[in-house]
Amino acid sequence: MLDAALKTQLSQYLQRLTRDIELVATLDDREASQQLRSLLEDVVAAGHGRVSLRIQDDGERSPSYAVVEPGQPARQRFAGLPMGHEFTTLVLSLLQVGGVAPKITEAQAERIRALPAGLSFETYIGLSCHNCPDVVQALNVMSLLNPGIQSTAVDGALFQDEVQQRDVMAVPCVFVNGQRFASGRMDLDELLSKIESQFATEAAAARAAAEAAKLSALPVFDVLIVGAGPAGAAAAVYAARKGIRVGLVADRFGGQTLDTLGIDNFVSVQHTEGPHFARALENHVRDYPVEILNGQRVAKLLPGTPHELTLESDAVLRARSVILATGARWRELGVPGEREMRNQGVAYCPHCDGPLFKGQRVAVVGGGNSGVEAAIDLAGIVKEVTLLEFAGQLKADEVLVRKLRSLPNVKVQTHAQTQEVTGNVAGKVNGLRWLNRETGASETIPLEGVFVQIGLVPNTEWLKGVVQLSRYGEIEVDAKGATNVPGVFAAGDCTTVPFKQIVIAAGDGAKAALGAFDALMRETAPAVQPQPAAAA
């Protein structure tokens, strides 16, 4: 199942095992079961005598496997073939059950152990979904540290009947004790907060209040950065190199890169994937004395001496200078039915959710590079793709357009203005209504999914009336990244800087940090003393 290189790499990882583990598999006659058996046998062979395989008919989903300590009940299970992005999940599960401590803080471990028992999580995932492993791995860690928690990951493409029965139309999608619990990308802290708020409300409130008080007591930062994407990370590194007190506050490290599958031609890196790039950003920042306040959202900026930033938790942070690197998010269509049927057929990530629409009909709205790439990818999965572009021609690169037009199951419609996403009585997408701008006729396409790919909108709503914004909501900056408010700088996709690219955002972050440092130095420089007049 695994090639020689992967076997060698896996063997090197499994040298770290400190206790025996058992793989308990449930298999049937399907090809996927045979592939899973082959994979698990490769794992046993690479396990240096510490890994064994037991096959049994225990009423679990087939094919599936659990990673357990011999003699202990199964608390981590994977239904499907853990390849693609989920191969890392397999490796981490083996290591952690085999005695290698997960890389989490003691505070996170204490929160996990304090969770109530009797929580059984099921996470529907896609093997091409780069957001799914974070959720699965976080729940696996919870099951590792809390014996009252079980975690099962289910490949939605392999268990289509369950996907349809449970109306799963976007991944990752998490159920707890049979009830829908959460969907979309979440890290460990986000999942913990959501579980605590639903199942341990009083404890969660007390913890949140204590955390807010702790944050409010922090000393004044020299530079406080809001956002942890490429711009924010670069700003943190370049500011910290100056030997000043630097803080970084963000709801998640990596920003938009976490939702990006392929990253090409970041100078010196020919190709990488978004989640890997996000981890590299975080690791680089952590090499410096930067105080990282992750999992936090800023609600208000009050300029002053010092500037004050109020978080959604009501904590207040203070800083001599601020760098805003809040990035952007997917732009919405803004038509009836879009929000109502999000995750019920309306999607924004073709890599994550595309496999759920296997053999069905979908539309992609947007004719730029993102939209055309999405249509090309989806064409290999779904029955048919209709691409709708508002303008008279596609705006994507010519090489992508040629590839798109060569695909037999893709239809391109220009001069198309989306008017409504329609749904059935169950609240699931069943069509898209659009206006032909050439003829004035309104048409409806019957389909099961709509993928929105029409660009980005800056995350700056909370800054209206505080800093100068363009008519598009972008923060206006000068050549040094300075805003119209003294001591407040901005960088990346939230600003008026043209060409929203990762490499440009990173450069802007470095520039804003240097601009902020220069302003701080000028602020504290001693005044020029008048020279005495020369004697006559």
Coordinates of C-alpha atoms in Angstrom, one line a residue:
M1 CA 0.0 0.0 0.0
L2 CA 2.7 2.4 1.0
D3 CA 5.7 3.1 -1.3
A4 CA 9.3 2.5 -0.1
A5 CA 9.9 6.2 0.9
L6 CA 6.7 6.4 3.1
K7 CA 7.6 3.0 4.7
T8 CA 11.0 4.3 5.6
Q9 CA 9.6 7.6 7.0
L10 CA 6.9 5.8 9.0
S11 CA 9.5 3.4 10.4
Q12 CA 11.6 6.3 11.6
Y13 CA 8.6 7.9 13.3
L14 CA 7.6 4.7 15.0
Q15 CA 11.0 4.3 16.6
R16 CA 9.7 6.8 19.1
L17 CA 7.0 4.5 20.5
T18 CA 7.5 3.7 24.2
R19 CA 4.6 1.2 24.7
D20 CA 2.8 -1.4 22.6
I21 CA -0.3 -0.5 20.6
E22 CA -2.9 -2.6 18.8
L23 CA -4.7 -1.9 15.6
V24 CA -8.2 -3.3 15.7
A25 CA -9.8 -3.4 12.2
T26 CA -13.3 -4.1 11.0
L27 CA -13.2 -5.2 7.3
D28 CA -15.5 -6.6 4.6
D29 CA -15.0 -7.7 1.0
R30 CA -14.9 -4.3 -0.6
E31 CA -11.7 -3.0 -2.3
A32 CA -11.4 -0.2 0.3
S33 CA -11.2 -2.9 3.1
Q34 CA -8.4 -4.7 1.3
Q35 CA -6.5 -1.5 0.8
L36 CA -6.9 -0.7 4.5
R37 CA -5.7 -4.1 5.5
S38 CA -2.6 -3.6 3.3
L39 CA -2.0 -0.3 4.9
L40 CA -2.3 -1.5 8.4
E41 CA 0.0 -4.5 7.7
D42 CA 2.6 -1.9 6.4
V43 CA 2.2 -0.1 9.7
V44 CA 2.8 -3.3 11.7
A45 CA 5.9 -4.0 9.6
A46 CA 7.2 -0.5 10.4
G47 CA 6.4 -0.7 14.1
H48 CA 9.6 -2.3 15.4
G49 CA 7.7 -5.1 17.1
R50 CA 5.5 -2.6 19.1
V51 CA 2.5 -2.6 16.8
S52 CA 0.1 -5.6 16.3
L53 CA -3.1 -6.0 14.1
R54 CA -6.3 -7.7 15.2
I55 CA -9.2 -8.1 12.7
Q56 CA -12.6 -8.6 14.2
D57 CA -16.3 -8.2 13.4
D58 CA -17.4 -5.9 16.2
G59 CA -20.3 -4.2 14.5
E60 CA -18.4 -1.0 13.7
R61 CA -18.4 0.7 10.3
S62 CA -16.5 -1.3 7.7
P63 CA -13.8 -0.6 6.7
S64 CA -12.5 1.0 9.9
Y65 CA -9.8 0.7 12.5
A66 CA -9.1 1.8 16.0
V67 CA -5.7 2.5 17.6
V68 CA -5.7 1.2 21.2
E69 CA -3.5 0.1 24.0
P70 CA -3.8 -3.7 24.4
G71 CA -6.6 -4.5 26.7
Q72 CA -8.1 -1.0 26.7
P73 CA -11.3 0.1 25.0
A74 CA -11.1 1.8 21.7
R75 CA -11.4 5.6 21.9
Q76 CA -10.0 6.6 18.6
R77 CA -11.4 5.2 15.3
F78 CA -11.1 6.0 11.7
A79 CA -13.7 4.8 9.2
G80 CA -12.1 4.8 5.8
L81 CA -8.7 4.8 4.3
P82 CA -6.5 7.4 6.0
M83 CA -4.6 8.7 3.1
G84 CA -4.3 12.2 1.6
H85 CA -4.3 14.8 4.3
E86 CA -5.4 12.2 6.9
F87 CA -2.2 10.2 6.7
T88 CA -0.7 12.6 9.3
T89 CA -3.7 11.9 11.5
L90 CA -2.8 8.2 11.4
V91 CA 0.8 8.8 12.3
L92 CA 0.0 11.1 15.2
S93 CA -2.6 8.6 16.5
L94 CA 0.0 5.9 16.5
L95 CA 2.6 8.0 18.3
Q96 CA 0.3 9.4 20.9
V97 CA -1.4 6.2 21.9
G98 CA 2.1 4.7 21.8
G99 CA 3.4 7.0 24.5
V100 CA 4.5 10.2 22.7
A101 CA 3.0 13.2 24.4
P102 CA 0.8 15.5 22.2
K103 CA 2.2 19.0 21.6
I104 CA -0.3 21.0 23.7
T105 CA 0.0 23.2 26.7
E106 CA -0.6 22.1 30.3
A107 CA -3.5 24.5 30.4
Q108 CA -5.1 22.8 27.4
A109 CA -4.5 19.4 29.0
E110 CA -6.2 20.5 32.2
R111 CA -9.2 21.7 30.3
I112 CA -9.5 18.4 28.4
R113 CA -9.3 16.4 31.6
A114 CA -12.0 18.5 33.2
L115 CA -14.5 17.8 30.4
P116 CA -17.5 15.7 31.4
A117 CA -17.5 12.0 30.5
G118 CA -19.9 10.4 28.0
L119 CA -19.1 12.5 24.9
S120 CA -18.9 10.5 21.7
F121 CA -17.8 12.5 18.7
E122 CA -18.2 11.6 15.0
T123 CA -16.5 13.8 12.4
Y124 CA -17.3 13.5 8.7
I125 CA -14.3 14.4 6.7
G126 CA -12.9 14.4 3.1
L127 CA -9.5 13.1 2.3
S128 CA -8.8 16.2 0.2
C129 CA -10.0 18.5 2.9
H130 CA -7.0 20.4 4.4
N131 CA -9.1 21.7 7.3
C132 CA -10.4 18.3 8.5
P133 CA -7.2 16.9 10.1
D134 CA -7.1 19.8 12.6
V135 CA -10.5 18.9 13.9
V136 CA -9.9 15.1 13.9
Q137 CA -6.5 15.4 15.6
A138 CA -7.9 17.8 18.3
L139 CA -10.7 15.4 19.1
N140 CA -8.3 12.4 19.2
V141 CA -6.1 14.3 21.7
M142 CA -9.2 14.8 23.8
S143 CA -10.0 11.1 23.7
L144 CA -6.4 10.3 24.6
L145 CA -6.4 12.5 27.8
N146 CA -10.0 12.0 28.9
P147 CA -11.2 8.4 29.1
G148 CA -14.8 9.6 28.9
I149 CA -14.4 10.8 25.3
Q150 CA -14.6 8.9 22.1
S151 CA -13.6 10.2 18.6
T152 CA -14.5 8.6 15.3
A153 CA -13.6 10.1 11.9
V154 CA -15.7 9.1 8.9
D155 CA -14.7 9.5 5.3
G156 CA -17.8 11.0 3.8
A157 CA -17.0 10.0 0.3
L158 CA -16.8 6.3 1.3
F159 CA -19.9 6.4 3.5
Q160 CA -22.2 8.3 1.2
D161 CA -25.4 6.8 2.7
E162 CA -24.6 8.3 6.1
V163 CA -23.7 11.6 4.5
Q164 CA -27.1 11.7 2.9
Q165 CA -29.1 10.5 5.9
R166 CA -27.5 13.1 8.1
D167 CA -27.6 15.9 5.5
V168 CA -23.8 16.4 5.7
M169 CA -23.0 18.9 2.8
A170 CA -19.7 20.4 4.1
V171 CA -16.7 19.0 5.9
P172 CA -15.5 18.8 8.6
C173 CA -18.9 18.2 10.2
V174 CA -19.0 17.1 13.8
F175 CA -21.7 15.2 15.7
V176 CA -21.7 14.6 19.4
N177 CA -23.9 11.8 20.9
G178 CA -25.7 11.7 17.6
Q179 CA -26.6 15.4 17.4
R180 CA -25.0 17.9 15.0
F181 CA -22.5 19.9 16.9
A182 CA -20.2 22.0 14.7
S183 CA -18.8 22.4 11.2
G184 CA -15.9 24.0 9.5
R185 CA -12.3 24.4 10.5
M186 CA -11.6 24.6 14.3
D187 CA -8.4 24.2 16.3
L188 CA -8.1 22.7 19.7
D189 CA -8.9 25.9 21.6
E190 CA -12.0 26.6 19.6
L191 CA -13.3 23.1 20.0
L192 CA -12.6 23.2 23.8
S193 CA -14.4 26.5 24.1
K194 CA -17.5 25.2 22.2
I195 CA -17.6 22.0 24.2
E196 CA -17.2 23.8 27.5
S197 CA -19.9 26.3 26.7
Q198 CA -22.4 23.5 25.8
F199 CA -21.5 20.9 28.3
A200 CA -19.7 22.7 31.1
T201 CA -21.3 26.2 31.1
E202 CA -20.4 27.4 34.6
A203 CA -16.8 26.2 34.4
A204 CA -16.4 27.8 31.0
A205 CA -17.7 31.2 32.3
A206 CA -15.4 31.1 35.2
R207 CA -12.4 30.2 33.0
A208 CA -13.3 33.0 30.5
A209 CA -13.5 35.6 33.3
A210 CA -10.2 34.6 34.8
E211 CA -8.5 34.6 31.4
A212 CA -9.9 38.1 30.6
A213 CA -8.6 39.4 33.9
K214 CA -5.2 37.8 33.2
L215 CA -4.9 39.4 29.8
S216 CA -6.0 42.8 31.0
A217 CA -3.2 42.8 33.6
L218 CA -0.5 42.4 30.9
P219 CA 2.1 45.2 30.7
V220 CA 1.9 47.7 27.8
F221 CA 3.3 46.3 24.5
D222 CA 5.7 48.3 22.4
V223 CA 4.0 46.8 19.3
L224 CA 0.8 44.8 19.3
I225 CA -0.1 43.1 16.1
V226 CA -3.7 42.1 15.3
G227 CA -3.8 39.1 12.9
A228 CA -1.6 36.1 12.4
G229 CA -1.5 35.5 8.7
P230 CA 1.6 36.2 6.5
A231 CA 1.5 39.9 7.2
G232 CA 1.0 39.6 10.9
A233 CA 3.6 36.9 11.3
A234 CA 6.2 38.9 9.3
A235 CA 5.4 42.0 11.4
A236 CA 6.0 40.0 14.6
V237 CA 9.3 38.6 13.5
Y238 CA 10.7 42.0 12.3
A239 CA 9.4 43.9 15.3
A240 CA 10.8 41.3 17.8
R241 CA 14.2 41.5 16.1
K242 CA 14.4 45.0 17.4
G243 CA 14.4 43.9 21.0
I244 CA 11.1 45.5 21.9
R245 CA 8.1 44.1 23.7
V246 CA 5.9 42.5 21.0
G247 CA 2.5 40.9 21.2
L248 CA 0.4 39.2 18.6
V249 CA -3.4 38.6 19.0
A250 CA -5.4 36.6 16.6
D251 CA -8.3 34.1 16.4
R252 CA -6.3 31.6 14.5
F253 CA -2.7 31.4 13.3
G254 CA -2.2 31.3 9.6
G255 CA -5.2 33.4 8.5
Q256 CA -6.4 32.7 4.9
T257 CA -3.5 30.3 4.3
L258 CA -5.3 27.7 6.4
D259 CA -8.0 27.7 3.7
T260 CA -5.6 27.5 0.8
L261 CA -4.7 24.1 -0.6
G262 CA -1.8 24.9 -2.9
I263 CA 0.7 27.7 -2.6
D264 CA 3.0 28.1 -5.5
N265 CA 6.1 30.3 -6.1
F266 CA 6.4 31.9 -2.7
V267 CA 10.0 33.0 -3.4
S268 CA 12.4 30.1 -2.5
V269 CA 9.4 27.7 -1.9
Q270 CA 8.2 26.4 -5.2
H271 CA 5.2 24.6 -3.8
T272 CA 3.6 24.0 -0.4
E273 CA 0.2 23.6 1.1
G274 CA -1.7 26.1 3.2
P275 CA -1.8 24.3 6.6
H276 CA 1.9 23.5 6.3
F277 CA 2.7 27.1 5.5
A278 CA 0.6 28.3 8.4
R279 CA 2.5 26.0 10.8
A280 CA 5.8 27.3 9.4
L281 CA 4.7 30.8 10.0
E282 CA 3.8 30.0 13.6
N283 CA 7.1 28.1 14.2
H284 CA 9.1 31.1 12.9
V285 CA 7.3 33.6 15.1
R286 CA 7.7 31.3 18.2
D287 CA 11.5 31.4 17.6
Y288 CA 11.3 35.0 18.9
P289 CA 10.1 36.4 22.2
V290 CA 6.6 37.3 20.9
E291 CA 3.7 37.0 23.3
I292 CA 1.1 35.1 21.2
L293 CA -2.5 35.5 22.3
N294 CA -4.2 32.9 20.1
G295 CA -7.9 32.2 19.9
Q296 CA -8.8 35.9 20.6
R297 CA -10.8 38.4 18.6
V298 CA -10.4 42.1 18.9
A299 CA -13.7 44.0 19.1
K300 CA -12.6 47.6 19.4
L301 CA -9.6 49.9 19.0
L302 CA -9.4 53.1 21.0
P303 CA -6.4 55.2 19.9
G304 CA -4.6 57.0 22.6
T305 CA -1.4 57.0 24.8
P306 CA -1.3 54.1 25.0
H307 CA -3.7 52.6 22.4
E308 CA -6.3 50.2 23.9
L309 CA -7.7 47.1 22.2
T310 CA -10.8 45.5 23.7
L311 CA -11.3 41.8 23.0
E312 CA -14.6 40.0 22.6
S313 CA -13.9 38.5 26.0
D314 CA -13.9 42.1 27.5
A315 CA -10.2 41.9 28.2
V316 CA -8.3 45.1 27.4
L317 CA -4.8 45.2 25.9
R318 CA -2.6 48.3 25.7
A319 CA 0.2 49.2 23.3
R320 CA 2.4 52.1 22.3
S321 CA 1.9 51.2 18.6
V322 CA -0.5 48.8 16.8
I323 CA -0.2 46.9 13.5
L324 CA -3.5 45.9 11.9
A325 CA -3.1 42.7 9.8
T326 CA -6.6 41.4 9.9
G327 CA -6.7 40.0 6.4
A328 CA -9.8 39.2 4.4
R329 CA -12.5 36.5 4.0
W330 CA -14.5 35.0 1.2
R331 CA -16.9 37.5 -0.4
E332 CA -20.5 36.4 -0.3
L333 CA -23.0 36.6 -3.2
G334 CA -25.4 38.5 -1.1
V335 CA -28.5 36.9 -2.7
P336 CA -31.5 35.1 -1.1
G337 CA -30.8 31.6 -0.1
E338 CA -27.0 31.9 0.3
R339 CA -26.7 32.2 4.0
E340 CA -29.8 30.1 4.7
M341 CA -28.3 27.1 2.9
R342 CA -24.6 27.5 3.8
N343 CA -23.3 24.0 4.5
Q344 CA -26.5 22.7 3.0
G345 CA -25.2 23.0 -0.6
V346 CA -23.6 26.4 -0.5
A347 CA -19.9 26.1 -0.1
Y348 CA -16.7 28.1 -0.4
C349 CA -14.0 25.5 -0.4
P350 CA -14.1 23.1 -3.4
H351 CA -11.1 21.1 -2.1
C352 CA -12.8 20.4 1.2
D353 CA -16.4 19.9 0.2
G354 CA -16.1 18.8 -3.5
P355 CA -16.0 15.0 -2.7
L356 CA -19.4 15.3 -1.0
F357 CA -21.0 16.1 -4.4
K358 CA -19.7 13.1 -6.2
G359 CA -21.9 12.4 -9.2
Q360 CA -24.0 15.4 -8.7
R361 CA -24.5 18.8 -10.4
V362 CA -22.8 22.0 -9.1
A363 CA -22.3 25.6 -10.1
V364 CA -19.2 27.7 -9.5
V365 CA -19.8 31.4 -9.3
G366 CA -16.7 33.4 -10.3
G367 CA -14.5 33.4 -13.4
G368 CA -11.2 34.5 -11.9
N369 CA -8.3 32.1 -11.2
S370 CA -10.0 30.7 -8.1
G371 CA -13.3 30.1 -9.8
V372 CA -11.8 28.4 -12.9
E373 CA -9.4 26.3 -10.7
A374 CA -12.4 25.2 -8.6
A375 CA -14.4 24.2 -11.7
I376 CA -11.5 22.2 -13.1
D377 CA -11.0 20.3 -9.8
L378 CA -14.8 19.7 -9.4
A379 CA -15.1 18.4 -13.0
G380 CA -13.1 15.3 -12.0
I381 CA -15.6 14.5 -9.2
V382 CA -19.1 15.7 -10.0
K383 CA -21.5 14.9 -12.8
E384 CA -21.5 18.4 -14.4
V385 CA -20.2 21.9 -13.6
T386 CA -21.7 25.2 -14.7
L387 CA -19.4 28.2 -14.2
L388 CA -21.1 31.6 -14.0
E389 CA -19.2 34.8 -14.7
F390 CA -20.7 38.3 -14.3
A391 CA -18.5 39.9 -16.9
G392 CA -18.4 39.2 -20.7
Q393 CA -15.3 37.0 -20.4
L394 CA -13.4 34.9 -17.9
K395 CA -10.7 36.7 -16.0
A396 CA -8.6 33.7 -15.2
D397 CA -5.1 33.1 -16.7
E398 CA -5.3 31.8 -20.3
V399 CA -3.7 28.5 -19.5
L400 CA -6.5 27.8 -17.0
V401 CA -9.2 28.9 -19.4
R402 CA -8.0 26.5 -22.1
K403 CA -7.9 23.6 -19.6
L404 CA -11.5 24.5 -18.4
R405 CA -12.9 24.6 -21.9
S406 CA -11.3 21.2 -22.8
L407 CA -13.4 19.4 -20.1
P408 CA -16.6 17.8 -21.5
N409 CA -18.7 18.1 -18.3
V410 CA -18.2 21.9 -17.9
K411 CA -20.4 24.6 -19.2
V412 CA -19.4 28.3 -19.1
Q413 CA -21.9 31.1 -18.9
T414 CA -20.7 34.7 -19.1
H415 CA -22.9 37.8 -18.6
A416 CA -24.5 35.9 -15.7
Q417 CA -25.8 37.7 -12.6
T418 CA -26.6 35.4 -9.8
Q419 CA -30.0 36.3 -8.3
E420 CA -31.0 33.5 -5.9
V421 CA -30.0 30.1 -4.5
T422 CA -33.1 28.0 -4.3
G423 CA -33.8 25.1 -2.0
N424 CA -36.2 22.3 -1.3
V425 CA -38.5 21.8 1.7
A426 CA -35.6 20.2 3.6
G427 CA -33.6 23.4 3.3
K428 CA -31.0 21.9 0.9
V429 CA -29.9 23.5 -2.4
N430 CA -31.8 22.4 -5.5
G431 CA -31.1 25.2 -7.9
L432 CA -29.6 28.6 -8.8
R433 CA -31.5 31.4 -10.5
W434 CA -29.5 33.8 -12.6
L435 CA -30.1 36.8 -15.0
N436 CA -28.7 36.7 -18.5
R437 CA -27.4 40.3 -18.7
E438 CA -27.3 40.1 -22.6
T439 CA -30.9 39.0 -23.1
G440 CA -32.5 40.1 -19.8
A441 CA -34.0 36.6 -19.4
S442 CA -34.0 34.9 -16.0
E443 CA -33.0 31.2 -16.0
T444 CA -32.7 28.5 -13.3
I445 CA -30.2 25.7 -13.2
P446 CA -31.2 22.6 -11.3
L447 CA -28.3 21.4 -9.2
E448 CA -27.2 20.2 -5.7
G449 CA -24.3 22.5 -4.9
V450 CA -23.1 26.1 -5.4
F451 CA -19.4 27.0 -4.9
V452 CA -18.8 30.7 -4.4
Q453 CA -15.5 32.0 -5.7
I454 CA -15.9 35.8 -6.2
G455 CA -12.9 37.2 -4.3
L456 CA -12.3 38.6 -0.8
V457 CA -13.6 41.3 1.5
P458 CA -11.3 42.9 4.2
N459 CA -12.0 42.2 7.9
T460 CA -12.3 45.8 8.9
E461 CA -15.9 46.5 9.8
W462 CA -14.9 47.0 13.4
L463 CA -12.5 49.8 12.4
K464 CA -15.1 52.1 10.8
G465 CA -14.7 55.6 12.2
V466 CA -11.4 54.7 13.8
V467 CA -9.0 54.7 10.8
Q468 CA -9.4 55.9 7.3
L469 CA -11.0 53.2 5.0
S470 CA -11.4 53.2 1.2
R471 CA -14.8 52.7 -0.4
Y472 CA -14.0 49.0 -0.5
G473 CA -13.4 48.9 3.3
E474 CA -9.6 48.6 2.9
I475 CA -7.4 50.4 5.4
E476 CA -5.6 53.3 3.7
V477 CA -1.8 53.2 4.3
D478 CA 1.2 55.2 3.2
A479 CA 4.6 53.9 1.9
K480 CA 5.6 52.9 5.5
G481 CA 2.3 51.1 6.3
A482 CA 1.1 54.0 8.5
T483 CA -2.6 54.8 8.7
N484 CA -4.0 58.3 9.4
V485 CA -3.9 57.6 13.1
P486 CA -0.5 58.2 14.7
G487 CA 1.0 55.0 16.0
V488 CA -1.4 52.7 14.1
F489 CA -0.1 50.8 11.1
A490 CA -1.6 48.2 8.8
A491 CA -0.4 45.5 6.4
G492 CA -1.6 42.8 4.1
D493 CA -5.0 42.1 2.4
C494 CA -6.9 44.4 4.7
T495 CA -5.1 47.4 3.2
T496 CA -5.2 49.4 0.0
V497 CA -2.0 47.8 -1.2
P498 CA -2.7 46.3 -4.6
F499 CA -2.2 42.6 -5.6
K500 CA -3.4 40.5 -2.7
Q501 CA -0.7 37.8 -2.7
I502 CA 1.0 36.0 0.2
V503 CA 4.5 37.3 -0.7
I504 CA 3.2 40.9 -0.8
A505 CA 1.4 40.5 2.5
A506 CA 4.6 39.2 4.2
G507 CA 6.6 42.1 2.8
D508 CA 4.0 44.6 3.9
G509 CA 4.1 43.1 7.4
A510 CA 7.9 43.5 7.6
K511 CA 7.6 47.1 6.3
A512 CA 4.9 48.0 8.8
A513 CA 7.0 46.6 11.7
L514 CA 9.9 48.7 10.6
G515 CA 7.7 51.7 10.2
A516 CA 6.3 51.2 13.7
F517 CA 9.8 50.8 15.2
D518 CA 10.9 54.0 13.4
A519 CA 8.0 55.9 14.9
L520 CA 8.7 54.6 18.4
M521 CA 12.3 55.6 18.2
R522 CA 11.4 59.1 17.0
E523 CA 8.8 59.4 19.8
T524 CA 11.4 58.6 22.5
A525 CA 14.4 60.4 21.0
P526 CA 15.7 63.2 23.2
A527 CA 14.9 66.7 22.1
V528 CA 17.5 68.7 20.4
Q529 CA 19.1 71.1 23.0
P530 CA 19.7 74.7 21.9
Q531 CA 23.4 75.5 21.5
P532 CA 24.8 78.5 23.4
A533 CA 25.7 81.5 21.2
A534 CA 29.3 81.8 20.3
A535 CA 31.3 84.5 22.2
A536 CA 31.9 87.7 20.3

